[in-house]
Tab-separated table of C-alpha atoms in Angstrom:
chain	number	residue	atom	x	y	z
A	87	MET	CA	-0.090	-0.141	0.746
A	88	LEU	CA	2.334	2.607	0.773
A	89	ALA	CA	4.515	1.146	-1.956
A	90	GLY	CA	2.019	1.433	-4.052
A	91	ILE	CA	0.849	5.764	-2.610
A	92	LEU	CA	4.930	6.473	-3.304
A	93	LEU	CA	3.972	5.258	-7.144
A	94	ALA	CA	0.706	6.996	-7.600
A	95	LEU	CA	2.489	10.739	-5.768
A	96	ILE	CA	6.100	10.182	-7.807
A	97	ALA	CA	2.945	10.218	-11.262
A	98	GLY	CA	1.108	13.247	-10.323
A	99	SER	CA	5.223	14.958	-9.050
A	100	PHE	CA	5.818	14.432	-12.576
A	101	VAL	CA	2.444	15.510	-14.427
A	102	ALA	CA	3.255	18.625	-12.411
A	103	LEU	CA	6.246	19.173	-14.482
A	104	GLN	CA	5.609	17.826	-17.688
A	105	ASN	CA	2.390	20.561	-16.645
A	106	ILE	CA	4.913	23.761	-16.830
A	107	PHE	CA	7.088	22.402	-19.880
A	108	ASN	CA	4.566	22.373	-21.669
A	109	SER	CA	2.751	25.130	-21.536
A	110	LYS	CA	5.833	26.275	-22.233
A	111	VAL	CA	5.720	24.784	-25.263
A	112	ASN	CA	2.390	25.256	-25.764
A	113	GLN	CA	2.832	29.103	-25.714
A	114	HIS	CA	4.832	29.134	-27.984
A	115	THR	CA	3.006	26.588	-30.962
A	116	GLY	CA	-0.868	25.539	-30.624
A	117	SER	CA	-1.807	22.254	-29.265
A	118	TRP	CA	-2.324	19.877	-31.572
A	119	SER	CA	1.503	20.426	-32.205
A	120	THR	CA	2.195	20.392	-28.478
A	121	THR	CA	0.191	17.064	-27.592
A	122	THR	CA	1.967	16.022	-30.732
A	123	LEU	CA	6.045	16.662	-29.277
A	124	VAL	CA	5.128	15.116	-26.076
A	125	LEU	CA	3.006	12.251	-26.963
A	126	GLY	CA	6.344	11.737	-29.580
A	127	MET	CA	8.536	12.185	-26.678
A	128	GLY	CA	6.514	10.215	-24.637
A	129	PHE	CA	6.333	7.287	-27.087
A	130	ILE	CA	10.791	7.087	-28.184
A	131	ALA	CA	11.771	6.225	-23.869
A	132	SER	CA	9.542	4.489	-23.338
A	133	LEU	CA	10.718	2.011	-26.172
A	134	ILE	CA	13.922	3.522	-25.249
A	135	ILE	CA	13.174	2.674	-21.246
A	136	SER	CA	11.435	-1.131	-23.159
A	137	LEU	CA	14.852	-2.151	-24.872
A	138	ILE	CA	17.208	-1.952	-22.337
A	139	VAL	CA	14.693	-3.766	-19.595
A	140	GLU	CA	13.044	-5.681	-21.441
A	141	GLY	CA	15.386	-6.409	-24.510
A	142	LYS	CA	13.891	-8.149	-27.320
A	143	GLY	CA	10.727	-8.537	-24.497
A	144	THR	CA	10.221	-5.537	-26.005
A	145	PHE	CA	8.874	-7.172	-29.309
A	146	ALA	CA	6.601	-9.689	-27.894
A	147	LEU	CA	3.338	-8.870	-28.418
A	148	GLN	CA	0.761	-12.220	-28.929
A	149	ASN	CA	-0.992	-10.897	-26.507
A	150	MET	CA	-2.307	-8.404	-27.843
A	151	GLN	CA	-6.075	-7.137	-27.897
A	152	PRO	CA	-6.986	-5.416	-31.738
A	153	TRP	CA	-7.991	-3.165	-29.120
A	154	TYR	CA	-4.684	-2.302	-28.314
A	155	TRP	CA	-3.862	-0.490	-30.906
A	156	ILE	CA	-5.917	2.211	-30.362
A	157	SER	CA	-6.190	2.571	-26.764
A	158	GLY	CA	-4.188	5.672	-27.614
A	159	MET	CA	-5.881	8.321	-29.188
A	160	ILE	CA	-8.613	8.339	-26.092
A	161	GLY	CA	-5.073	10.906	-24.782
A	162	VAL	CA	-6.761	12.776	-28.238
A	163	GLY	CA	-9.957	12.630	-26.111
A	164	VAL	CA	-8.672	13.707	-23.829
A	165	VAL	CA	-6.771	16.709	-25.823
A	166	ILE	CA	-9.570	17.967	-27.523
A	167	CYS	CA	-12.012	18.195	-24.353
A	168	LEU	CA	-9.515	19.526	-22.455
A	169	VAL	CA	-9.336	22.696	-24.586
A	170	GLN	CA	-12.970	23.307	-24.492
A	171	GLY	CA	-13.659	22.593	-21.185
A	172	VAL	CA	-10.993	25.609	-20.529
A	173	LYS	CA	-12.006	27.304	-23.915
A	174	LEU	CA	-15.872	27.521	-22.601
A	175	LEU	CA	-15.482	27.425	-18.269
A	176	GLY	CA	-11.985	28.416	-17.526
A	177	PRO	CA	-9.056	26.920	-15.798
A	178	THR	CA	-10.539	26.901	-12.688
A	179	PHE	CA	-13.711	25.799	-13.101
A	180	ALA	CA	-12.767	23.843	-16.153
A	181	ILE	CA	-9.972	21.719	-14.153
A	182	SER	CA	-12.463	21.478	-10.931
A	183	ILE	CA	-14.478	20.028	-12.851
A	184	VAL	CA	-11.852	17.296	-14.200
A	185	MET	CA	-10.104	16.606	-11.503
A	186	THR	CA	-13.677	16.287	-9.228
A	187	SER	CA	-15.271	13.260	-12.474
A	188	GLN	CA	-11.300	11.733	-12.278
A	189	LEU	CA	-11.596	10.829	-8.724
A	190	ALA	CA	-15.717	9.808	-9.961
A	191	PHE	CA	-14.771	7.853	-12.763
A	192	ALA	CA	-12.661	5.613	-10.261
A	193	LEU	CA	-14.523	4.824	-8.266
A	194	LEU	CA	-16.763	3.789	-10.472
A	195	TRP	CA	-13.736	2.128	-11.955
A	196	ASP	CA	-12.873	0.717	-8.743
A	197	SER	CA	-16.529	-0.850	-7.716
A	198	MET	CA	-16.990	-2.152	-10.967
A	199	GLY	CA	-14.233	-4.028	-12.043
A	200	TRP	CA	-14.769	-2.688	-15.631
A	201	LEU	CA	-11.983	-4.018	-18.771
A	202	GLY	CA	-10.867	-6.428	-16.111
A	203	LEU	CA	-9.527	-4.860	-13.298
A	204	GLU	CA	-8.496	-6.317	-10.276
A	205	LYS	CA	-13.609	-5.210	-8.595
A	206	VAL	CA	-12.544	-3.239	-5.745
A	207	PRO	CA	-16.088	-3.370	-3.896
A	208	PHE	CA	-17.759	0.379	-2.722
A	209	ASN	CA	-17.149	0.536	0.513
A	210	PHE	CA	-18.841	4.385	1.974
A	211	ASN	CA	-15.006	5.688	3.591
A	212	GLN	CA	-13.525	6.623	-0.490
A	213	PHE	CA	-16.836	7.700	-0.932
A	214	LEU	CA	-16.753	9.904	1.611
A	215	GLY	CA	-12.815	10.396	1.429
A	216	VAL	CA	-13.982	11.469	-2.915
A	217	LEU	CA	-16.200	13.995	-1.606
A	218	VAL	CA	-13.436	15.033	0.912
A	219	ILE	CA	-10.585	15.875	-1.758
A	220	VAL	CA	-13.113	17.214	-4.063
A	221	GLY	CA	-13.708	20.237	-1.920
A	222	GLY	CA	-10.394	20.066	-1.001
A	223	ILE	CA	-9.524	20.930	-4.811
A	224	ILE	CA	-12.991	23.180	-5.979
A	225	VAL	CA	-11.140	25.296	-1.262
A	226	PHE	CA	-8.236	24.645	-3.337
A	227	LYS	CA	-8.699	26.584	-6.337
A	228	PHE	CA	-11.416	28.918	-5.982
A	229	GLY	CA	-10.055	29.600	-3.029
A	230	GLY	CA	-7.023	30.452	-4.215
A	231	LYS	CA	-7.382	32.369	-6.844
A	232	ALA	CA	-6.904	36.058	-6.749
A	233	LYS	CA	-9.533	38.510	-8.263
A	234	GLY	CA	-7.257	38.717	-11.895
A	235	THR	CA	-4.932	35.774	-11.892
A	236	GLU	CA	-7.280	33.868	-13.830
A	237	ALA	CA	-3.878	32.691	-15.815
A	238	ALA	CA	-1.154	32.002	-13.237
A	239	GLN	CA	-3.975	29.003	-11.942
A	240	ALA	CA	-4.382	27.170	-15.615
A	241	PRO	CA	-0.910	25.126	-16.026
A	242	VAL	CA	-2.261	21.772	-13.753
A	243	LEU	CA	-3.270	19.701	-16.461
A	244	GLY	CA	-1.826	16.101	-18.105
A	245	ARG	CA	-0.187	14.762	-20.526
A	246	THR	CA	-1.152	17.258	-22.839
A	247	GLY	CA	-0.322	20.358	-24.614
A	248	THR	CA	-3.687	21.457	-22.989
A	249	GLN	CA	-2.457	24.125	-20.874
A	250	GLU	CA	-4.103	27.977	-21.921
B	256	MET	CA	-23.358	23.316	-19.904
B	257	ARG	CA	-21.223	22.604	-23.442
B	258	GLY	CA	-17.991	23.229	-20.963
B	259	ILE	CA	-19.279	21.040	-17.742
B	260	ILE	CA	-19.614	18.500	-20.375
B	261	PHE	CA	-16.734	18.285	-22.256
B	262	ALA	CA	-14.557	19.320	-18.560
B	263	PHE	CA	-16.485	15.956	-17.320
B	264	LEU	CA	-15.828	13.408	-20.353
B	265	GLY	CA	-12.206	14.852	-19.807
B	266	GLY	CA	-11.298	13.880	-16.959
B	267	ALA	CA	-13.872	10.166	-18.422
B	268	CYS	CA	-11.001	10.209	-20.084
B	269	ILE	CA	-7.691	10.453	-17.971
B	270	THR	CA	-8.454	7.956	-15.619
B	271	LEU	CA	-10.111	5.612	-19.217
B	272	GLN	CA	-6.711	6.162	-20.426
B	273	GLY	CA	-4.653	4.517	-16.567
B	274	VAL	CA	-6.886	1.901	-16.894
B	275	ALA	CA	-6.674	1.315	-19.856
B	276	ASN	CA	-2.929	1.308	-20.045
B	277	ALA	CA	-2.717	-1.005	-16.309
B	278	ARG	CA	-5.667	-3.577	-18.053
B	279	ILE	CA	-2.263	-3.698	-21.350
B	280	SER	CA	-0.690	-3.764	-18.754
B	281	GLN	CA	-1.088	-7.292	-17.975
B	282	ASP	CA	-0.915	-8.673	-21.169
B	283	ILE	CA	2.119	-7.591	-23.155
B	284	GLY	CA	3.829	-5.584	-20.150
B	285	THR	CA	4.261	-1.857	-18.655
B	286	TRP	CA	6.727	-0.206	-20.806
B	287	GLN	CA	5.632	-2.328	-24.490
B	288	ALA	CA	2.307	-0.619	-22.830
B	289	ALA	CA	3.307	2.783	-22.226
B	290	THR	CA	5.380	2.344	-25.390
B	291	ILE	CA	1.808	1.458	-28.282
B	292	THR	CA	-0.562	4.054	-27.191
B	293	GLN	CA	1.903	7.143	-26.494
B	294	LEU	CA	2.697	5.871	-30.103
B	295	THR	CA	-0.766	5.573	-31.271
B	296	GLY	CA	-1.673	8.598	-29.562
B	297	PHE	CA	1.256	10.343	-31.030
B	298	LEU	CA	-0.353	9.038	-35.292
B	299	MET	CA	-3.638	9.990	-34.055
B	300	ALA	CA	-2.065	13.778	-32.906
B	301	LEU	CA	0.374	14.299	-36.194
B	302	LEU	CA	-2.538	13.138	-38.272
B	303	ILE	CA	-4.955	15.971	-37.151
B	304	LEU	CA	-2.585	18.441	-37.412
B	305	LEU	CA	-1.831	17.511	-40.857
B	306	PHE	CA	-5.140	19.509	-40.923
B	307	VAL	CA	-5.171	21.946	-38.779
B	308	ARG	CA	-1.483	22.785	-38.628
B	309	ASP	CA	-2.238	25.218	-35.246
B	310	GLY	CA	1.752	25.694	-35.102
B	311	LYS	CA	3.806	29.374	-36.038
B	312	LYS	CA	6.375	27.300	-37.717
B	313	ASP	CA	9.270	28.046	-35.671
B	314	GLY	CA	7.328	27.861	-32.626
B	315	PHE	CA	9.304	24.806	-32.157
B	316	LYS	CA	12.433	27.341	-32.012
B	317	LYS	CA	11.861	29.766	-29.445
B	318	VAL	CA	11.147	26.464	-26.347
B	319	LYS	CA	13.980	26.394	-24.792
B	320	PRO	CA	15.487	22.902	-25.530
B	321	LEU	CA	14.828	21.711	-22.789
B	322	TYR	CA	11.172	22.077	-22.430
B	323	LEU	CA	10.564	19.637	-25.871
B	324	LEU	CA	11.730	17.365	-23.434
B	325	GLY	CA	8.823	17.062	-20.963
B	326	GLY	CA	7.195	14.404	-23.145
B	327	SER	CA	9.873	12.032	-22.429
B	328	PHE	CA	8.392	12.092	-18.683
B	329	GLY	CA	4.455	9.860	-20.157
B	330	ALA	CA	6.796	7.148	-20.354
B	331	ILE	CA	7.387	7.457	-16.243
B	332	VAL	CA	4.235	8.778	-14.939
B	333	ILE	CA	2.710	5.710	-17.446
B	334	PHE	CA	5.010	3.056	-15.362
B	335	THR	CA	4.221	4.767	-12.050
B	336	GLU	CA	0.669	5.010	-12.294
B	337	VAL	CA	-0.434	1.649	-13.813
B	338	THR	CA	1.894	-0.310	-11.027
B	339	ALA	CA	0.646	2.271	-8.161
B	340	ILE	CA	-3.031	1.591	-10.449
B	341	GLN	CA	-1.970	-3.215	-10.220
B	342	MET	CA	-1.035	-2.693	-6.769
B	343	MET	CA	-3.455	-0.563	-4.724
B	344	GLY	CA	-7.003	0.096	-7.652
B	345	VAL	CA	-7.472	3.009	-8.891
B	346	THR	CA	-9.577	6.121	-6.678
B	347	TYR	CA	-6.312	5.590	-4.442
B	348	THR	CA	-4.260	6.103	-7.118
B	349	ILE	CA	-6.082	8.790	-9.097
B	350	SER	CA	-6.051	10.555	-4.998
B	351	ALA	CA	-2.471	10.675	-4.353
B	352	LEU	CA	-2.010	11.506	-7.873
B	353	LEU	CA	-3.460	14.118	-7.830
B	354	ILE	CA	-3.437	15.436	-4.256
B	355	ALA	CA	1.168	15.626	-5.430
B	356	GLN	CA	0.260	17.259	-9.088
B	357	LEU	CA	-1.407	19.949	-7.121
B	358	PHE	CA	1.029	20.493	-4.771
B	359	LEU	CA	3.885	19.824	-6.850
B	360	THR	CA	2.384	22.681	-9.313
B	361	PHE	CA	1.634	25.250	-5.522
B	362	LEU	CA	5.217	24.372	-5.464
B	363	ILE	CA	6.147	25.730	-8.235
B	364	ASP	CA	4.217	28.294	-8.513
B	365	VAL	CA	5.067	29.689	-5.184
B	366	ARG	CA	8.693	30.087	-5.928
B	367	GLY	CA	8.349	30.758	-9.644
B	368	TRP	CA	10.580	27.946	-10.124
B	369	PHE	CA	11.242	27.687	-14.018
B	370	GLY	CA	10.028	31.583	-14.414
B	371	VAL	CA	6.478	31.505	-13.638
B	372	LYS	CA	4.864	33.325	-12.777
B	373	LYS	CA	5.208	34.073	-8.507
B	374	LEU	CA	1.761	32.546	-7.108
B	375	LYS	CA	1.473	34.559	-3.453
B	376	LEU	CA	0.110	31.587	-0.602
B	377	ARG	CA	-3.866	31.784	0.679
B	378	VAL	CA	-4.980	30.435	3.246
B	379	PRO	CA	-7.344	28.239	1.027
B	380	HIS	CA	-4.048	26.503	-0.397
B	381	PHE	CA	-3.281	25.288	2.636
B	382	ILE	CA	-6.815	24.237	3.687
B	383	GLY	CA	-7.702	22.657	0.087
B	384	ILE	CA	-4.630	20.537	0.667
B	385	GLY	CA	-5.505	19.754	4.010
B	386	MET	CA	-8.669	18.853	3.372
B	387	MET	CA	-7.404	16.666	0.457
B	388	ILE	CA	-5.161	14.768	2.293
B	389	ALA	CA	-7.476	14.336	5.337
B	390	GLY	CA	-10.003	12.742	2.086
B	391	VAL	CA	-7.000	10.292	1.342
B	392	VAL	CA	-6.861	9.145	5.011
B	393	ILE	CA	-10.410	9.268	5.889
B	394	MET	CA	-9.892	6.622	2.755
B	395	LYS	CA	-7.727	4.800	4.864
B	396	PHE	CA	-10.702	3.541	7.758
């Protein structure tokens, strides 16, 4: 459990770093230019690490199911939704909803065990915990916002070129 | 309303992405999953870019080279997120991930690292972070 928490914290820290870096790229290019670069870099890095760690095993893909090949396109959906969401609502409001939705779907996924992941039975404490976290996100994002600093709150979201 | 729907679907897609990566990793290995999903995402984004052409031609040249490498963090993000999901489920993983993400972003904003505009510390920032951590603790009870 502790190892899992630690890994998730590392993941979140790198998402934060990546967001800052990506937003720097995005300032000079567009969302799709940035997204293409970001995913291309991610692909190259993953391939190199895979070759180091797994060697030839990198290409042992006999267990591939057809949908695995297109799952990467979910990321494209993320970009479209976030760019539109931020454009229509502003970053503070949009990102608060995005994060709330992330948590709600996480809870749903655990309790349904869809896609053959191990099912984590719904328990009330998890639900309550998610509610408190969502409350925290809202207080943090809206309460922490000084007048006219909307832009300063923006670079918070993931892996893509979506920071406006 | 349309904005809310987009943001809501965006969040759903982000979680779905983590879950799909975790599922694919079971069958072909985590680094392979990271490689393939980012390859197909890259190809799709490239295809869209060819139609949209939203970047100025020499835009990338104006960016500090270090920042162009940010995408490579995706490898680490996918590996650690997938492993965490496999160890403790999606809810704990996304919760801890979001807290770290918000906290580090906040720290960078307050310190003004990487040349970002400095953000003033405000009480609600601390209350918010405190509530988020409390939320994870509540889950464990």
